[in-house]
Amino acid sequence: MSNIKSTGTDKQLASAIVKEIEDHQDKIVSFLQELISFETENPRLCDTEPGAEAKMQNYLADRLKLDGLETDIWEVYPKRPNLAATLKGSGGG
């Protein structure tokens, strides 16, 4: 059990998130269906080629760029790309 007390702001934020999800449920489900259609299995655990997840990462990078995020894809291991995205803030610093 948490000792953190919720505030009116917490409840307002939670309500706003739930409303957003309810208002866009079809779009969210469609997006998730797209994501799970990509092959992203770990090649060490199953019979798939390394790098199969790159297609999903490129797709995600393109989607994130459309929403104004900066993206970077790099390989730590050969054919095993990583994706990072940054959403620039508008506040002080």
GROMACS .gro file of N, CA, C and O in nm:
model
  372
    1MET      N    1   0.084  -0.118   0.000
    1MET     CA    2   0.000   0.000   0.000
    1MET      C    3   0.089   0.124   0.000
    1MET      O    4   0.184   0.134   0.073
    2SER      N    5   0.056   0.218  -0.083
    2SER     CA    6   0.134   0.339  -0.099
    2SER      C    7   0.093   0.444   0.005
    2SER      O    8  -0.022   0.455   0.041
    3ASN      N    9   0.190   0.521   0.050
    3ASN     CA   10   0.163   0.631   0.142
    3ASN      C   11   0.145   0.763   0.067
    3ASN      O   12   0.131   0.867   0.129
    4ILE      N   13   0.149   0.758  -0.066
    4ILE     CA   14   0.134   0.879  -0.145
    4ILE      C   15  -0.014   0.916  -0.151
    4ILE      O   16  -0.099   0.836  -0.182
    5LYS      N   17  -0.042   1.042  -0.117
    5LYS     CA   18  -0.180   1.090  -0.119
    5LYS      C   19  -0.207   1.155  -0.253
    5LYS      O   20  -0.126   1.232  -0.303
    6SER      N   21  -0.322   1.123  -0.312
    6SER     CA   22  -0.355   1.186  -0.439
    6SER      C   23  -0.415   1.323  -0.414
    6SER      O   24  -0.476   1.349  -0.312
    7THR      N   25  -0.395   1.409  -0.510
    7THR     CA   26  -0.448   1.545  -0.501
    7THR      C   27  -0.558   1.560  -0.604
    7THR      O   28  -0.578   1.475  -0.689
    8GLY      N   29  -0.627   1.672  -0.600
    8GLY     CA   30  -0.728   1.701  -0.701
    8GLY      C   31  -0.666   1.704  -0.840
    8GLY      O   32  -0.726   1.661  -0.937
    9THR      N   33  -0.541   1.754  -0.848
    9THR     CA   34  -0.471   1.759  -0.976
    9THR      C   35  -0.446   1.619  -1.029
    9THR      O   36  -0.463   1.592  -1.148
   10ASP      N   37  -0.406   1.526  -0.941
   10ASP     CA   38  -0.384   1.387  -0.980
   10ASP      C   39  -0.513   1.327  -1.036
   10ASP      O   40  -0.511   1.259  -1.139
   11LYS      N   41  -0.623   1.352  -0.970
   11LYS     CA   42  -0.752   1.298  -1.014
   11LYS      C   43  -0.794   1.360  -1.147
   11LYS      O   44  -0.847   1.293  -1.233
   12GLN      N   45  -0.767   1.490  -1.163
   12GLN     CA   46  -0.801   1.557  -1.289
   12GLN      C   47  -0.718   1.500  -1.403
   12GLN      O   48  -0.769   1.477  -1.513
   13LEU      N   49  -0.590   1.478  -1.378
   13LEU     CA   50  -0.503   1.422  -1.481
   13LEU      C   51  -0.547   1.281  -1.517
   13LEU      O   52  -0.556   1.247  -1.635
   14ALA      N   53  -0.577   1.199  -1.417
   14ALA     CA   54  -0.623   1.063  -1.442
   14ALA      C   55  -0.752   1.064  -1.522
   14ALA      O   56  -0.768   0.987  -1.618
   15SER      N   57  -0.843   1.152  -1.487
   15SER     CA   58  -0.970   1.162  -1.562
   15SER      C   59  -0.946   1.205  -1.706
   15SER      O   60  -1.009   1.154  -1.799
   16ALA      N   61  -0.855   1.299  -1.725
   16ALA     CA   62  -0.823   1.346  -1.861
   16ALA      C   63  -0.761   1.234  -1.944
   16ALA      O   64  -0.793   1.219  -2.062
   17ILE      N   65  -0.675   1.153  -1.883
   17ILE     CA   66  -0.612   1.040  -1.954
   17ILE      C   67  -0.718   0.937  -1.992
   17ILE      O   68  -0.722   0.890  -2.106
   18VAL      N   69  -0.804   0.901  -1.898
   18VAL     CA   70  -0.910   0.804  -1.926
   18VAL      C   71  -1.001   0.855  -2.038
   18VAL      O   72  -1.037   0.781  -2.130
   19LYS      N   73  -1.037   0.983  -2.034
   19LYS     CA   74  -1.123   1.041  -2.138
   19LYS      C   75  -1.055   1.034  -2.274
   19LYS      O   76  -1.117   0.999  -2.375
   20GLU      N   77  -0.928   1.067  -2.278
   20GLU     CA   78  -0.852   1.063  -2.404
   20GLU      C   79  -0.850   0.921  -2.461
   20GLU      O   80  -0.869   0.900  -2.581
   21ILE      N   81  -0.828   0.823  -2.375
   21ILE     CA   82  -0.826   0.684  -2.418
   21ILE      C   83  -0.964   0.643  -2.470
   21ILE      O   84  -0.976   0.582  -2.577
   22GLU      N   85  -1.068   0.678  -2.397
   22GLU     CA   86  -1.204   0.644  -2.440
   22GLU      C   87  -1.239   0.711  -2.572
   22GLU      O   88  -1.298   0.650  -2.660
   23ASP      N   89  -1.201   0.838  -2.589
   23ASP     CA   90  -1.233   0.912  -2.710
   23ASP      C   91  -1.160   0.860  -2.833
   23ASP      O   92  -1.205   0.881  -2.946
   24HIS      N   93  -1.043   0.797  -2.812
   24HIS     CA   94  -0.961   0.752  -2.925
   24HIS      C   95  -0.936   0.601  -2.922
   24HIS      O   96  -0.837   0.553  -2.978
   25GLN      N   97  -1.025   0.527  -2.861
   25GLN     CA   98  -1.005   0.384  -2.843
   25GLN      C   99  -0.982   0.311  -2.976
   25GLN      O  100  -0.891   0.229  -2.987
   26ASP      N  101  -1.061   0.339  -3.078
   26ASP     CA  102  -1.046   0.270  -3.206
   26ASP      C  103  -0.909   0.298  -3.267
   26ASP      O  104  -0.844   0.207  -3.320
   27LYS      N  105  -0.865   0.422  -3.261
   27LYS     CA  106  -0.734   0.459  -3.315
   27LYS      C  107  -0.621   0.391  -3.238
   27LYS      O  108  -0.524   0.344  -3.297
   28ILE      N  109  -0.635   0.384  -3.107
   28ILE     CA  110  -0.534   0.320  -3.021
   28ILE      C  111  -0.525   0.171  -3.052
   28ILE      O  112  -0.416   0.116  -3.069
   29VAL      N  113  -0.640   0.105  -3.061
   29VAL     CA  114  -0.642  -0.039  -3.089
   29VAL      C  115  -0.581  -0.066  -3.227
   29VAL      O  116  -0.501  -0.159  -3.244
   30SER      N  117  -0.616   0.016  -3.326
   30SER     CA  118  -0.561  -0.001  -3.461
   30SER      C  119  -0.409   0.013  -3.459
   30SER      O  120  -0.337  -0.067  -3.522
   31PHE      N  121  -0.359   0.113  -3.388
   31PHE     CA  122  -0.215   0.134  -3.378
   31PHE      C  123  -0.147   0.015  -3.311
   31PHE      O  124  -0.044  -0.034  -3.359
   32LEU      N  125  -0.205  -0.036  -3.204
   32LEU     CA  126  -0.146  -0.152  -3.136
   32LEU      C  127  -0.148  -0.276  -3.224
   32LEU      O  128  -0.053  -0.355  -3.224
   33GLN      N  129  -0.255  -0.293  -3.303
   33GLN     CA  130  -0.260  -0.404  -3.397
   33GLN      C  131  -0.148  -0.394  -3.499
   33GLN      O  132  -0.087  -0.495  -3.536
   34GLU      N  133  -0.121  -0.273  -3.547
   34GLU     CA  134  -0.010  -0.252  -3.640
   34GLU      C  135   0.122  -0.292  -3.576
   34GLU      O  136   0.203  -0.361  -3.637
   35LEU      N  137   0.142  -0.249  -3.451
   35LEU     CA  138   0.268  -0.279  -3.384
   35LEU      C  139   0.291  -0.428  -3.364
   35LEU      O  140   0.401  -0.478  -3.387
   36ILE      N  141   0.188  -0.499  -3.323
   36ILE     CA  142   0.208  -0.642  -3.296
   36ILE      C  143   0.215  -0.725  -3.424
   36ILE      O  144   0.250  -0.843  -3.418
   37SER      N  145   0.189  -0.664  -3.539
   37SER     CA  146   0.201  -0.737  -3.665
   37SER      C  147   0.348  -0.748  -3.710
   37SER      O  148   0.380  -0.830  -3.794
   38PHE      N  149   0.436  -0.668  -3.652
   38PHE     CA  150   0.577  -0.673  -3.689
   38PHE      C  151   0.647  -0.788  -3.619
   38PHE      O  152   0.614  -0.822  -3.505
   39GLU      N  153   0.745  -0.846  -3.688
   39GLU     CA  154   0.827  -0.950  -3.626
   39GLU      C  155   0.931  -0.880  -3.538
   39GLU      O  156   1.013  -0.802  -3.588
   40THR      N  157   0.926  -0.905  -3.409
   40THR     CA  158   1.020  -0.842  -3.317
   40THR      C  159   1.080  -0.944  -3.220
   40THR      O  160   1.138  -0.906  -3.119
   41GLU      N  161   1.068  -1.071  -3.254
   41GLU     CA  162   1.120  -1.174  -3.164
   41GLU      C  163   1.272  -1.163  -3.151
   41GLU      O  164   1.342  -1.125  -3.244
   42ASN      N  165   1.321  -1.201  -3.036
   42ASN     CA  166   1.464  -1.204  -3.011
   42ASN      C  167   1.523  -1.321  -3.087
   42ASN      O  168   1.486  -1.435  -3.064
   43PRO      N  169   1.619  -1.296  -3.179
   43PRO     CA  170   1.675  -1.404  -3.258
   43PRO      C  171   1.751  -1.508  -3.176
   43PRO      O  172   1.773  -1.619  -3.223
   44ARG      N  173   1.788  -1.473  -3.055
   44ARG     CA  174   1.855  -1.571  -2.968
   44ARG      C  175   1.755  -1.671  -2.910
   44ARG      O  176   1.794  -1.776  -2.862
   45LEU      N  177   1.627  -1.636  -2.912
   45LEU     CA  178   1.526  -1.722  -2.850
   45LEU      C  179   1.439  -1.795  -2.950
   45LEU      O  180   1.360  -1.881  -2.911
   46CYS      N  181   1.446  -1.760  -3.078
   46CYS     CA  182   1.364  -1.827  -3.178
   46CYS      C  183   1.433  -1.820  -3.313
   46CYS      O  184   1.537  -1.758  -3.329
   47ASP      N  185   1.374  -1.883  -3.411
   47ASP     CA  186   1.434  -1.893  -3.543
   47ASP      C  187   1.394  -1.774  -3.629
   47ASP      O  188   1.308  -1.784  -3.716
   48THR      N  189   1.452  -1.658  -3.602
   48THR     CA  190   1.428  -1.539  -3.683
   48THR      C  191   1.562  -1.469  -3.706
   48THR      O  192   1.655  -1.483  -3.627
   49GLU      N  193   1.570  -1.400  -3.815
   49GLU     CA  194   1.693  -1.329  -3.850
   49GLU      C  195   1.715  -1.208  -3.760
   49GLU      O  196   1.620  -1.134  -3.734
   50PRO      N  197   1.837  -1.182  -3.716
   50PRO     CA  198   1.864  -1.058  -3.644
   50PRO      C  199   1.829  -0.938  -3.732
   50PRO      O  200   1.852  -0.939  -3.852
   51GLY      N  201   1.770  -0.838  -3.673
   51GLY     CA  202   1.736  -0.718  -3.745
   51GLY      C  203   1.592  -0.711  -3.791
   51GLY      O  204   1.549  -0.610  -3.845
   52ALA      N  205   1.514  -0.817  -3.767
   52ALA     CA  206   1.374  -0.815  -3.807
   52ALA      C  207   1.299  -0.701  -3.739
   52ALA      O  208   1.208  -0.642  -3.798
   53GLU      N  209   1.340  -0.667  -3.619
   53GLU     CA  210   1.272  -0.559  -3.545
   53GLU      C  211   1.298  -0.421  -3.605
   53GLU      O  212   1.231  -0.324  -3.573
   54ALA      N  213   1.394  -0.410  -3.696
   54ALA     CA  214   1.427  -0.282  -3.758
   54ALA      C  215   1.308  -0.224  -3.835
   54ALA      O  216   1.289  -0.102  -3.837
   55LYS      N  217   1.227  -0.310  -3.895
   55LYS     CA  218   1.110  -0.260  -3.969
   55LYS      C  219   1.014  -0.186  -3.875
   55LYS      O  220   0.961  -0.082  -3.909
   56MET      N  221   0.991  -0.244  -3.758
   56MET     CA  222   0.902  -0.178  -3.662
   56MET      C  223   0.965  -0.049  -3.610
   56MET      O  224   0.897   0.052  -3.594
   57GLN      N  225   1.093  -0.051  -3.584
   57GLN     CA  226   1.158   0.068  -3.532
   57GLN      C  227   1.155   0.182  -3.634
   57GLN      O  228   1.134   0.297  -3.598
   58ASN      N  229   1.175   0.150  -3.761
   58ASN     CA  230   1.165   0.253  -3.866
   58ASN      C  231   1.022   0.306  -3.875
   58ASN      O  232   1.000   0.426  -3.891
   59TYR      N  233   0.924   0.216  -3.866
   59TYR     CA  234   0.784   0.257  -3.868
   59TYR      C  235   0.755   0.350  -3.749
   59TYR      O  236   0.694   0.457  -3.766
   60LEU      N  237   0.798   0.311  -3.630
   60LEU     CA  238   0.777   0.394  -3.512
   60LEU      C  239   0.849   0.529  -3.524
   60LEU      O  240   0.792   0.632  -3.488
   61ALA      N  241   0.970   0.527  -3.575
   61ALA     CA  242   1.044   0.652  -3.592
   61ALA      C  243   0.968   0.747  -3.684
   61ALA      O  244   0.955   0.866  -3.654
   62ASP      N  245   0.914   0.694  -3.793
   62ASP     CA  246   0.837   0.778  -3.886
   62ASP      C  247   0.712   0.835  -3.817
   62ASP      O  248   0.680   0.952  -3.833
   63ARG      N  249   0.642   0.751  -3.741
   63ARG     CA  250   0.521   0.798  -3.670
   63ARG      C  251   0.556   0.904  -3.566
   63ARG      O  252   0.485   1.003  -3.552
   64LEU      N  253   0.663   0.882  -3.493
   64LEU     CA  254   0.704   0.978  -3.390
   64LEU      C  255   0.746   1.111  -3.451
   64LEU      O  256   0.716   1.218  -3.396
   65LYS      N  257   0.814   1.106  -3.564
   65LYS     CA  258   0.854   1.230  -3.633
   65LYS      C  259   0.731   1.310  -3.674
   65LYS      O  260   0.732   1.433  -3.666
   66LEU      N  261   0.626   1.240  -3.719
   66LEU     CA  262   0.502   1.310  -3.756
   66LEU      C  263   0.442   1.385  -3.638
   66LEU      O  264   0.374   1.485  -3.656
   67ASP      N  265   0.467   1.335  -3.517
   67ASP     CA  266   0.417   1.400  -3.395
   67ASP      C  267   0.516   1.500  -3.337
   67ASP      O  268   0.499   1.547  -3.226
   68GLY      N  269   0.623   1.530  -3.413
   68GLY     CA  270   0.716   1.634  -3.371
   68GLY      C  271   0.831   1.588  -3.283
   68GLY      O  272   0.901   1.672  -3.226
   69LEU      N  273   0.852   1.458  -3.270
   69LEU     CA  274   0.963   1.410  -3.189
   69LEU      C  275   1.088   1.394  -3.274
   69LEU      O  276   1.079   1.367  -3.394
   70GLU      N  277   1.202   1.411  -3.212
   70GLU     CA  278   1.329   1.382  -3.277
   70GLU      C  279   1.362   1.237  -3.249
   70GLU      O  280   1.346   1.189  -3.136
   71THR      N  281   1.408   1.164  -3.351
   71THR     CA  282   1.438   1.022  -3.332
   71THR      C  283   1.582   0.992  -3.369
   71THR      O  284   1.644   1.064  -3.448
   72ASP      N  285   1.634   0.886  -3.311
   72ASP     CA  286   1.768   0.839  -3.340
   72ASP      C  287   1.765   0.687  -3.335
   72ASP      O  288   1.709   0.629  -3.242
   73ILE      N  289   1.821   0.625  -3.438
   73ILE     CA  290   1.832   0.479  -3.442
   73ILE      C  291   1.980   0.445  -3.456
   73ILE      O  292   2.050   0.503  -3.538
   74TRP      N  293   2.029   0.353  -3.374
   74TRP     CA  294   2.167   0.310  -3.380
   74TRP      C  295   2.175   0.163  -3.343
   74TRP      O  296   2.082   0.106  -3.287
   75GLU      N  297   2.287   0.101  -3.377
   75GLU     CA  298   2.308  -0.040  -3.346
   75GLU      C  299   2.413  -0.054  -3.237
   75GLU      O  300   2.524  -0.004  -3.251
   76VAL      N  301   2.377  -0.120  -3.129
   76VAL     CA  302   2.473  -0.157  -3.026
   76VAL      C  303   2.538  -0.288  -3.067
   76VAL      O  304   2.659  -0.306  -3.056
   77TYR      N  305   2.456  -0.380  -3.117
   77TYR     CA  306   2.501  -0.507  -3.171
   77TYR      C  307   2.465  -0.510  -3.319
   77TYR      O  308   2.363  -0.453  -3.359
   78PRO      N  309   2.544  -0.575  -3.402
   78PRO     CA  310   2.515  -0.579  -3.545
   78PRO      C  311   2.373  -0.629  -3.573
   78PRO      O  312   2.329  -0.729  -3.515
   79LYS      N  313   2.304  -0.559  -3.659
   79LYS     CA  314   2.167  -0.590  -3.701
   79LYS      C  315   2.067  -0.589  -3.585
   79LYS      O  316   1.962  -0.651  -3.593
   80ARG      N  317   2.098  -0.524  -3.475
   80ARG     CA  318   2.008  -0.515  -3.359
   80ARG      C  319   1.987  -0.369  -3.325
   80ARG      O  320   2.043  -0.317  -3.228
   81PRO      N  321   1.908  -0.296  -3.404
   81PRO     CA  322   1.893  -0.152  -3.384
   81PRO      C  323   1.816  -0.115  -3.258
   81PRO      O  324   1.735  -0.192  -3.207
   82ASN      N  325   1.846   0.004  -3.209
   82ASN     CA  326   1.777   0.064  -3.096
   82ASN      C  327   1.716   0.196  -3.142
   82ASN      O  328   1.774   0.265  -3.225
   83LEU      N  329   1.601   0.231  -3.087
   83LEU     CA  330   1.533   0.355  -3.121
   83LEU      C  331   1.515   0.438  -2.994
   83LEU      O  332   1.473   0.386  -2.891
   84ALA      N  333   1.549   0.565  -3.005
   84ALA     CA  334   1.522   0.660  -2.897
   84ALA      C  335   1.451   0.780  -2.959
   84ALA      O  336   1.477   0.817  -3.073
   85ALA      N  337   1.360   0.840  -2.883
   85ALA     CA  338   1.287   0.957  -2.931
   85ALA      C  339   1.285   1.062  -2.821
   85ALA      O  340   1.279   1.030  -2.703
   86THR      N  341   1.289   1.187  -2.864
   86THR     CA  342   1.289   1.299  -2.770
   86THR      C  343   1.181   1.398  -2.809
   86THR      O  344   1.171   1.437  -2.924
   87LEU      N  345   1.100   1.434  -2.712
   87LEU     CA  346   1.000   1.536  -2.731
   87LEU      C  347   1.049   1.661  -2.658
   87LEU      O  348   1.062   1.661  -2.536
   88LYS      N  349   1.080   1.763  -2.734
   88LYS     CA  350   1.133   1.886  -2.676
   88LYS      C  351   1.026   1.955  -2.593
   88LYS      O  352   0.911   1.964  -2.635
   89GLY      N  353   1.063   1.999  -2.477
   89GLY     CA  354   0.972   2.073  -2.391
   89GLY      C  355   0.966   2.219  -2.430
   89GLY      O  356   1.044   2.268  -2.511
   90SER      N  357   0.874   2.289  -2.371
   90SER     CA  358   0.861   2.432  -2.400
   90SER      C  359   0.889   2.517  -2.276
   90SER      O  360   0.882   2.638  -2.281
   91GLY      N  361   0.921   2.452  -2.167
   91GLY     CA  362   0.943   2.523  -2.042
   91GLY      C  363   1.086   2.568  -2.026
   91GLY      O  364   1.170   2.552  -2.111
   92GLY      N  365   1.113   2.620  -1.907
   92GLY     CA  366   1.233   2.691  -1.873
   92GLY      C  367   1.366   2.624  -1.878
   92GLY      O  368   1.447   2.648  -1.810
   93GLY      N  369   1.415   2.543  -1.950
   93GLY     CA  370   1.556   2.520  -1.938
   93GLY      C  371   1.612   2.396  -1.973
   93GLY      O  372   1.598   2.305  -2.028
   0.00000   0.00000   0.00000
